[in-house]
JSON list of C-alpha atoms in Angstrom, two decimals:
[
{"chain": "D", "resi": 234, "resn": "UNK", "atom": "CA", "xyz": [27.67, -16.52, 143.27]},
{"chain": "D", "resi": 235, "resn": "UNK", "atom": "CA", "xyz": [24.82, -18.31, 141.55]},
{"chain": "D", "resi": 236, "resn": "UNK", "atom": "CA", "xyz": [24.08, -21.88, 142.52]},
{"chain": "D", "resi": 237, "resn": "UNK", "atom": "CA", "xyz": [25.60, -24.78, 140.63]},
{"chain": "D", "resi": 238, "resn": "UNK", "atom": "CA", "xyz": [23.68, -25.57, 137.48]},
{"chain": "D", "resi": 239, "resn": "UNK", "atom": "CA", "xyz": [23.78, -29.11, 136.22]},
{"chain": "D", "resi": 240, "resn": "UNK", "atom": "CA", "xyz": [23.37, -30.72, 132.81]},
{"chain": "D", "resi": 241, "resn": "UNK", "atom": "CA", "xyz": [24.94, -27.71, 131.07]},
{"chain": "D", "resi": 242, "resn": "UNK", "atom": "CA", "xyz": [21.99, -25.38, 131.51]},
{"chain": "D", "resi": 243, "resn": "UNK", "atom": "CA", "xyz": [23.29, -21.83, 131.98]},
{"chain": "D", "resi": 244, "resn": "UNK", "atom": "CA", "xyz": [20.94, -18.95, 132.68]},
{"chain": "D", "resi": 245, "resn": "UNK", "atom": "CA", "xyz": [19.97, -16.72, 129.77]},
{"chain": "D", "resi": 246, "resn": "UNK", "atom": "CA", "xyz": [22.45, -14.05, 130.92]},
{"chain": "D", "resi": 247, "resn": "UNK", "atom": "CA", "xyz": [25.21, -16.64, 131.25]},
{"chain": "D", "resi": 248, "resn": "UNK", "atom": "CA", "xyz": [24.44, -18.01, 127.78]},
{"chain": "D", "resi": 249, "resn": "UNK", "atom": "CA", "xyz": [24.72, -14.48, 126.35]},
{"chain": "D", "resi": 250, "resn": "UNK", "atom": "CA", "xyz": [28.04, -14.02, 128.16]},
{"chain": "D", "resi": 251, "resn": "UNK", "atom": "CA", "xyz": [29.32, -17.29, 126.68]},
{"chain": "D", "resi": 252, "resn": "UNK", "atom": "CA", "xyz": [28.33, -16.10, 123.20]},
{"chain": "D", "resi": 253, "resn": "UNK", "atom": "CA", "xyz": [30.84, -13.23, 123.39]},
{"chain": "D", "resi": 254, "resn": "UNK", "atom": "CA", "xyz": [34.34, -13.43, 122.00]},
{"chain": "D", "resi": 255, "resn": "UNK", "atom": "CA", "xyz": [36.19, -13.48, 125.31]},
{"chain": "D", "resi": 256, "resn": "UNK", "atom": "CA", "xyz": [39.22, -15.61, 126.07]},
{"chain": "D", "resi": 257, "resn": "UNK", "atom": "CA", "xyz": [39.15, -18.16, 128.84]},
{"chain": "D", "resi": 258, "resn": "UNK", "atom": "CA", "xyz": [41.48, -20.22, 130.94]},
{"chain": "D", "resi": 259, "resn": "UNK", "atom": "CA", "xyz": [41.57, -24.00, 130.86]},
{"chain": "D", "resi": 260, "resn": "UNK", "atom": "CA", "xyz": [42.73, -25.82, 133.98]},
{"chain": "D", "resi": 261, "resn": "UNK", "atom": "CA", "xyz": [43.91, -29.42, 133.67]},
{"chain": "D", "resi": 262, "resn": "UNK", "atom": "CA", "xyz": [45.90, -31.52, 136.11]},
{"chain": "D", "resi": 263, "resn": "UNK", "atom": "CA", "xyz": [49.48, -32.60, 135.48]},
{"chain": "D", "resi": 264, "resn": "UNK", "atom": "CA", "xyz": [50.45, -36.20, 136.26]},
{"chain": "D", "resi": 265, "resn": "UNK", "atom": "CA", "xyz": [51.80, -35.02, 139.65]},
{"chain": "D", "resi": 266, "resn": "UNK", "atom": "CA", "xyz": [48.39, -33.51, 140.48]},
{"chain": "D", "resi": 267, "resn": "UNK", "atom": "CA", "xyz": [49.44, -29.87, 140.18]},
{"chain": "D", "resi": 268, "resn": "UNK", "atom": "CA", "xyz": [47.20, -27.56, 138.12]},
{"chain": "D", "resi": 269, "resn": "UNK", "atom": "CA", "xyz": [48.17, -26.41, 134.65]},
{"chain": "D", "resi": 270, "resn": "UNK", "atom": "CA", "xyz": [46.31, -23.23, 133.66]},
{"chain": "D", "resi": 271, "resn": "UNK", "atom": "CA", "xyz": [46.51, -21.82, 130.17]},
{"chain": "D", "resi": 272, "resn": "UNK", "atom": "CA", "xyz": [44.73, -19.09, 128.24]},
{"chain": "D", "resi": 273, "resn": "UNK", "atom": "CA", "xyz": [42.55, -20.47, 125.44]},
{"chain": "D", "resi": 274, "resn": "UNK", "atom": "CA", "xyz": [39.95, -19.53, 122.92]},
{"chain": "D", "resi": 275, "resn": "UNK", "atom": "CA", "xyz": [36.99, -21.87, 123.26]},
{"chain": "D", "resi": 276, "resn": "UNK", "atom": "CA", "xyz": [33.46, -22.42, 122.07]},
{"chain": "D", "resi": 277, "resn": "UNK", "atom": "CA", "xyz": [30.28, -23.41, 123.82]},
{"chain": "D", "resi": 278, "resn": "UNK", "atom": "CA", "xyz": [27.65, -25.67, 122.21]},
{"chain": "D", "resi": 279, "resn": "UNK", "atom": "CA", "xyz": [24.54, -25.39, 124.40]},
{"chain": "D", "resi": 280, "resn": "UNK", "atom": "CA", "xyz": [22.62, -28.06, 122.48]},
{"chain": "D", "resi": 281, "resn": "UNK", "atom": "CA", "xyz": [25.34, -30.68, 123.01]},
{"chain": "D", "resi": 282, "resn": "UNK", "atom": "CA", "xyz": [26.46, -29.37, 126.42]},
{"chain": "D", "resi": 283, "resn": "UNK", "atom": "CA", "xyz": [30.01, -29.25, 125.08]},
{"chain": "D", "resi": 284, "resn": "UNK", "atom": "CA", "xyz": [32.79, -26.73, 125.37]},
{"chain": "D", "resi": 285, "resn": "UNK", "atom": "CA", "xyz": [35.53, -27.17, 122.77]},
{"chain": "D", "resi": 286, "resn": "UNK", "atom": "CA", "xyz": [39.16, -26.08, 122.68]},
{"chain": "D", "resi": 287, "resn": "UNK", "atom": "CA", "xyz": [41.21, -26.50, 119.50]},
{"chain": "D", "resi": 288, "resn": "UNK", "atom": "CA", "xyz": [44.88, -27.18, 120.12]},
{"chain": "D", "resi": 289, "resn": "UNK", "atom": "CA", "xyz": [47.78, -29.41, 119.04]},
{"chain": "D", "resi": 290, "resn": "UNK", "atom": "CA", "xyz": [48.25, -33.03, 120.04]},
{"chain": "D", "resi": 291, "resn": "UNK", "atom": "CA", "xyz": [51.61, -32.36, 121.69]},
{"chain": "D", "resi": 292, "resn": "UNK", "atom": "CA", "xyz": [50.36, -29.63, 124.05]},
{"chain": "D", "resi": 293, "resn": "UNK", "atom": "CA", "xyz": [50.63, -29.97, 127.82]},
{"chain": "D", "resi": 294, "resn": "UNK", "atom": "CA", "xyz": [46.85, -29.68, 128.19]},
{"chain": "D", "resi": 295, "resn": "UNK", "atom": "CA", "xyz": [46.28, -32.59, 125.80]},
{"chain": "D", "resi": 296, "resn": "UNK", "atom": "CA", "xyz": [48.90, -34.70, 127.55]},
{"chain": "D", "resi": 297, "resn": "UNK", "atom": "CA", "xyz": [47.25, -33.93, 130.89]},
{"chain": "D", "resi": 298, "resn": "UNK", "atom": "CA", "xyz": [43.80, -34.97, 129.66]},
{"chain": "D", "resi": 299, "resn": "UNK", "atom": "CA", "xyz": [45.24, -38.10, 128.04]},
{"chain": "D", "resi": 300, "resn": "UNK", "atom": "CA", "xyz": [47.10, -39.04, 131.23]},
{"chain": "D", "resi": 301, "resn": "UNK", "atom": "CA", "xyz": [43.96, -38.78, 133.35]},
{"chain": "D", "resi": 302, "resn": "UNK", "atom": "CA", "xyz": [41.81, -40.75, 130.91]},
{"chain": "D", "resi": 303, "resn": "UNK", "atom": "CA", "xyz": [38.62, -38.72, 130.82]},
{"chain": "D", "resi": 304, "resn": "UNK", "atom": "CA", "xyz": [39.66, -36.30, 133.54]},
{"chain": "D", "resi": 305, "resn": "UNK", "atom": "CA", "xyz": [37.88, -33.34, 135.06]},
{"chain": "D", "resi": 306, "resn": "UNK", "atom": "CA", "xyz": [38.78, -29.87, 133.85]},
{"chain": "D", "resi": 307, "resn": "UNK", "atom": "CA", "xyz": [37.60, -26.33, 134.44]},
{"chain": "D", "resi": 308, "resn": "UNK", "atom": "CA", "xyz": [37.17, -23.67, 131.79]},
{"chain": "D", "resi": 309, "resn": "UNK", "atom": "CA", "xyz": [36.74, -20.13, 133.09]},
{"chain": "D", "resi": 310, "resn": "UNK", "atom": "CA", "xyz": [35.81, -16.90, 131.30]},
{"chain": "D", "resi": 311, "resn": "UNK", "atom": "CA", "xyz": [36.18, -13.54, 133.06]},
{"chain": "D", "resi": 312, "resn": "UNK", "atom": "CA", "xyz": [35.18, -10.03, 132.01]},
{"chain": "D", "resi": 313, "resn": "UNK", "atom": "CA", "xyz": [35.31, -7.32, 134.64]},
{"chain": "D", "resi": 314, "resn": "UNK", "atom": "CA", "xyz": [33.30, -8.45, 137.64]},
{"chain": "D", "resi": 315, "resn": "UNK", "atom": "CA", "xyz": [31.50, -11.18, 135.69]},
{"chain": "D", "resi": 316, "resn": "UNK", "atom": "CA", "xyz": [32.76, -14.73, 135.39]},
{"chain": "D", "resi": 317, "resn": "UNK", "atom": "CA", "xyz": [31.60, -18.20, 134.49]},
{"chain": "D", "resi": 318, "resn": "UNK", "atom": "CA", "xyz": [33.28, -21.55, 135.03]},
{"chain": "D", "resi": 319, "resn": "UNK", "atom": "CA", "xyz": [32.32, -24.63, 133.01]},
{"chain": "D", "resi": 320, "resn": "UNK", "atom": "CA", "xyz": [33.38, -27.87, 134.70]},
{"chain": "D", "resi": 321, "resn": "UNK", "atom": "CA", "xyz": [33.22, -31.32, 133.23]},
{"chain": "D", "resi": 322, "resn": "UNK", "atom": "CA", "xyz": [34.92, -34.37, 131.82]},
{"chain": "D", "resi": 323, "resn": "UNK", "atom": "CA", "xyz": [37.39, -33.78, 129.01]},
{"chain": "D", "resi": 324, "resn": "UNK", "atom": "CA", "xyz": [38.32, -36.04, 126.12]},
{"chain": "D", "resi": 325, "resn": "UNK", "atom": "CA", "xyz": [40.66, -35.45, 123.19]},
{"chain": "D", "resi": 326, "resn": "UNK", "atom": "CA", "xyz": [39.78, -36.28, 119.59]},
{"chain": "D", "resi": 327, "resn": "UNK", "atom": "CA", "xyz": [41.59, -36.10, 116.28]},
{"chain": "D", "resi": 328, "resn": "UNK", "atom": "CA", "xyz": [38.50, -37.30, 114.41]},
{"chain": "D", "resi": 329, "resn": "UNK", "atom": "CA", "xyz": [38.12, -34.97, 111.39]},
{"chain": "D", "resi": 330, "resn": "UNK", "atom": "CA", "xyz": [34.36, -34.57, 111.91]},
{"chain": "D", "resi": 331, "resn": "UNK", "atom": "CA", "xyz": [34.75, -33.58, 115.55]},
{"chain": "D", "resi": 332, "resn": "UNK", "atom": "CA", "xyz": [37.67, -31.27, 114.84]},
{"chain": "D", "resi": 333, "resn": "UNK", "atom": "CA", "xyz": [35.56, -29.79, 112.02]},
{"chain": "D", "resi": 334, "resn": "UNK", "atom": "CA", "xyz": [32.72, -29.11, 114.48]},
{"chain": "D", "resi": 335, "resn": "UNK", "atom": "CA", "xyz": [35.23, -27.24, 116.63]},
{"chain": "D", "resi": 336, "resn": "UNK", "atom": "CA", "xyz": [36.51, -25.22, 113.67]},
{"chain": "D", "resi": 337, "resn": "UNK", "atom": "CA", "xyz": [32.99, -24.21, 112.58]},
{"chain": "D", "resi": 338, "resn": "UNK", "atom": "CA", "xyz": [32.08, -23.15, 116.11]},
{"chain": "D", "resi": 339, "resn": "UNK", "atom": "CA", "xyz": [35.34, -21.20, 116.42]},
{"chain": "D", "resi": 340, "resn": "UNK", "atom": "CA", "xyz": [34.64, -19.36, 113.16]},
{"chain": "D", "resi": 341, "resn": "UNK", "atom": "CA", "xyz": [31.20, -18.44, 114.44]},
{"chain": "D", "resi": 342, "resn": "UNK", "atom": "CA", "xyz": [32.39, -17.16, 117.79]},
{"chain": "D", "resi": 343, "resn": "UNK", "atom": "CA", "xyz": [35.63, -15.39, 116.86]},
{"chain": "D", "resi": 344, "resn": "UNK", "atom": "CA", "xyz": [34.82, -14.41, 113.26]},
{"chain": "D", "resi": 345, "resn": "UNK", "atom": "CA", "xyz": [38.22, -15.63, 112.07]},
{"chain": "D", "resi": 346, "resn": "UNK", "atom": "CA", "xyz": [39.67, -19.04, 111.28]},
{"chain": "D", "resi": 347, "resn": "UNK", "atom": "CA", "xyz": [41.67, -20.84, 113.95]},
{"chain": "D", "resi": 348, "resn": "UNK", "atom": "CA", "xyz": [45.29, -21.81, 113.37]},
{"chain": "D", "resi": 349, "resn": "UNK", "atom": "CA", "xyz": [45.53, -25.00, 111.30]},
{"chain": "D", "resi": 350, "resn": "UNK", "atom": "CA", "xyz": [48.59, -26.95, 112.42]},
{"chain": "D", "resi": 351, "resn": "UNK", "atom": "CA", "xyz": [48.92, -30.47, 110.99]},
{"chain": "D", "resi": 352, "resn": "UNK", "atom": "CA", "xyz": [48.45, -32.14, 114.39]},
{"chain": "D", "resi": 353, "resn": "UNK", "atom": "CA", "xyz": [45.31, -30.19, 115.41]},
{"chain": "D", "resi": 354, "resn": "UNK", "atom": "CA", "xyz": [42.96, -31.92, 117.84]},
{"chain": "D", "resi": 355, "resn": "UNK", "atom": "CA", "xyz": [39.91, -30.85, 119.79]},
{"chain": "D", "resi": 356, "resn": "UNK", "atom": "CA", "xyz": [39.45, -31.10, 123.53]},
{"chain": "D", "resi": 357, "resn": "UNK", "atom": "CA", "xyz": [35.75, -31.66, 124.18]},
{"chain": "D", "resi": 358, "resn": "UNK", "atom": "CA", "xyz": [34.42, -30.94, 127.65]},
{"chain": "D", "resi": 359, "resn": "UNK", "atom": "CA", "xyz": [31.11, -32.53, 128.59]},
{"chain": "D", "resi": 360, "resn": "UNK", "atom": "CA", "xyz": [29.95, -29.80, 130.95]},
{"chain": "D", "resi": 361, "resn": "UNK", "atom": "CA", "xyz": [28.07, -30.98, 134.03]},
{"chain": "D", "resi": 362, "resn": "UNK", "atom": "CA", "xyz": [28.56, -28.03, 136.39]},
{"chain": "D", "resi": 363, "resn": "UNK", "atom": "CA", "xyz": [28.34, -24.30, 135.77]},
{"chain": "D", "resi": 364, "resn": "UNK", "atom": "CA", "xyz": [29.34, -21.67, 138.31]},
{"chain": "D", "resi": 365, "resn": "UNK", "atom": "CA", "xyz": [29.02, -17.94, 137.72]},
{"chain": "D", "resi": 366, "resn": "UNK", "atom": "CA", "xyz": [29.00, -14.51, 139.31]},
{"chain": "D", "resi": 367, "resn": "UNK", "atom": "CA", "xyz": [27.04, -11.43, 138.23]},
{"chain": "D", "resi": 368, "resn": "UNK", "atom": "CA", "xyz": [25.33, -13.27, 135.37]}
]
């Protein structure tokens, strides 16, 4: 395993891995402290040090983040024997500009538009720790 990297500075190989179109898992904590893990599509903005997940306001992951205030989350991407985990503080926004940033990044990464439910929000993760293996 590579050492922790801080301030959202992945290695060049890790950055290339994050640029792929893989799915990830987002882990948040329920109000009782138990983990909630869900598969997600996400984007990584290296300039801002932000990972973004588009979702709906009523989702369990959004409720978990809202319950914890600005709680810690982990976002993990795995492909074969390679993996990377982005850890940081999550916030939820329904601000059209911030959701729009998430949509544009999603289009760039996945080459297709995300679902557009009326209550779409973006979970933004200010990444402060990066763990990886074989990257």
